[in-house]
PDB file of C-alpha atoms in Angstrom:
ATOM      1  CA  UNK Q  23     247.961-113.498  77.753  1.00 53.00           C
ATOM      2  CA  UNK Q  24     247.514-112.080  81.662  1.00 58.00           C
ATOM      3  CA  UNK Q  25     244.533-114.207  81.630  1.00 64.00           C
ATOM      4  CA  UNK Q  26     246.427-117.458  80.548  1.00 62.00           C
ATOM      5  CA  UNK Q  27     249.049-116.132  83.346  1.00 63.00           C
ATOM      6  CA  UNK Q  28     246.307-115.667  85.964  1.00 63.00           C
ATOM      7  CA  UNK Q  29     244.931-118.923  85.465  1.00 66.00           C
ATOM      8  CA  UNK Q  30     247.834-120.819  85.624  1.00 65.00           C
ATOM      9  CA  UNK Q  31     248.374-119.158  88.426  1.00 70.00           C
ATOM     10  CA  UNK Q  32     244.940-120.151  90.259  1.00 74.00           C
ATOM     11  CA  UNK Q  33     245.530-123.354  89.328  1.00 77.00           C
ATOM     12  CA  UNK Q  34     248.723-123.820  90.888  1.00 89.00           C
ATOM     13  CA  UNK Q  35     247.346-122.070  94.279  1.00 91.00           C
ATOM     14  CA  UNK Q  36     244.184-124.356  94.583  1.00 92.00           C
ATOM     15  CA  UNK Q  37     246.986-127.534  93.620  1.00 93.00           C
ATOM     16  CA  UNK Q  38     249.162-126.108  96.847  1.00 93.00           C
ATOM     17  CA  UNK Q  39     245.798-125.594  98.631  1.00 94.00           C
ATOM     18  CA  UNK Q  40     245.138-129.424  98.032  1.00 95.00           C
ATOM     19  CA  UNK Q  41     248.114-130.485  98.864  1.00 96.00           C
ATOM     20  CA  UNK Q  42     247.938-128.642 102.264  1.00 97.00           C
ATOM     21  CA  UNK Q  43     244.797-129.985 102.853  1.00 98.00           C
ATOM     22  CA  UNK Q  44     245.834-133.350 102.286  1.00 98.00           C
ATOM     23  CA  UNK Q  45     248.833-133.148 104.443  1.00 98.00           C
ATOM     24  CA  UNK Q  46     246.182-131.835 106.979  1.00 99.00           C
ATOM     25  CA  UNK Q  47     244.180-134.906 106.477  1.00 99.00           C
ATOM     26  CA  UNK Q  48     246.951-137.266 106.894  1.00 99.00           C
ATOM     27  CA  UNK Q  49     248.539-135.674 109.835  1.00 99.00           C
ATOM     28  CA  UNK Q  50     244.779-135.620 111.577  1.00 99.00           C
ATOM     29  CA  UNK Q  51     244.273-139.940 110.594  1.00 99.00           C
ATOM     30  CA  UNK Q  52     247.340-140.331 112.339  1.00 99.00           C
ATOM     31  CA  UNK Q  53     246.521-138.461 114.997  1.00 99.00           C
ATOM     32  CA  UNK Q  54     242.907-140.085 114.992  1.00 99.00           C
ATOM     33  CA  UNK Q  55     244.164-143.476 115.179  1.00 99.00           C
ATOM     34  CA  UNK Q  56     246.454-142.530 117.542  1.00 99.00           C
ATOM     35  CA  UNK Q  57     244.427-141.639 120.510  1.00 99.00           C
ATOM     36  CA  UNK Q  58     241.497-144.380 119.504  1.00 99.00           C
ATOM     37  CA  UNK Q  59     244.602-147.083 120.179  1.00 99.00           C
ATOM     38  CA  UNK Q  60     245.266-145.100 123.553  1.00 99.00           C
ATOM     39  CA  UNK Q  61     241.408-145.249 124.615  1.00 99.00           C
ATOM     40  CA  UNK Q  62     241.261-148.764 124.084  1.00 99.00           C
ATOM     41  CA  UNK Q  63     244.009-148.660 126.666  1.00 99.00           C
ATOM     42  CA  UNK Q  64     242.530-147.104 129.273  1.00 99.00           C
ATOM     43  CA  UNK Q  65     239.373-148.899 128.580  1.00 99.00           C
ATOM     44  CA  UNK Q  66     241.148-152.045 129.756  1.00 98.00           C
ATOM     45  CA  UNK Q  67     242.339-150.570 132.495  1.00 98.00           C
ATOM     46  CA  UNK Q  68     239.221-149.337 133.574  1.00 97.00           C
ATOM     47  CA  UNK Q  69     237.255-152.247 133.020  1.00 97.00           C
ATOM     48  CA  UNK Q  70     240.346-154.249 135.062  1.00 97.00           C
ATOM     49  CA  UNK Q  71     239.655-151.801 137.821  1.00 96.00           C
ATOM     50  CA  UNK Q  72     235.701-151.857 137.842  1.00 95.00           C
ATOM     51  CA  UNK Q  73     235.714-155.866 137.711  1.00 96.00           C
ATOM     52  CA  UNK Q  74     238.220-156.230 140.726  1.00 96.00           C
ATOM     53  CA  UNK Q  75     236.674-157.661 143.562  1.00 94.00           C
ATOM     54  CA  UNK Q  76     237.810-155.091 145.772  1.00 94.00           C
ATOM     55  CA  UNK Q  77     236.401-152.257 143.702  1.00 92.00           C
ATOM     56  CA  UNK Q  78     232.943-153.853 143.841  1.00 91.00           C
ATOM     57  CA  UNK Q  79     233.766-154.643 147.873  1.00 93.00           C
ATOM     58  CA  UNK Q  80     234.376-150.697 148.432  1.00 91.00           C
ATOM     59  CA  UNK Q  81     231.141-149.968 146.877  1.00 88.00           C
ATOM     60  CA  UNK Q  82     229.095-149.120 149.993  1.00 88.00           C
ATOM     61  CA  UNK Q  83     232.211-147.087 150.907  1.00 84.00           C
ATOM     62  CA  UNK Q  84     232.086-144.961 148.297  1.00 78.00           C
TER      63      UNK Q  84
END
């Protein structure tokens, strides 16, 4: 009977362990896709910057 107790038990850790970990996961794609929209961002801008004629003029400057 403890055994049946203690294995009902385990199972219903590892199930909250899983759900944890999934909550984890979900919170970390969000996260993910997130900061790969805000790179793309200041990729643009970046590549705006480095294509400007006046950035390119300033090279020797630099």
């Amino acid at each position: 009977m403890a055994e049946e107790e203690n294995r009902k038990q385990d199972g219903c850790e590892q199930e909250d362990a899983y759900l944890r970990e999934k909550r984890k996961n979900a919170d970390l794609a969000e996260r993910l896709a997130f900061l790969e929209e805000k790179n793309e961002e200041l990729q643009y801008k970046l590549d705006r910057i480095k294509k400007n004629p006046m950035w390119k003029a300033s090279a020797p400057h630099r």
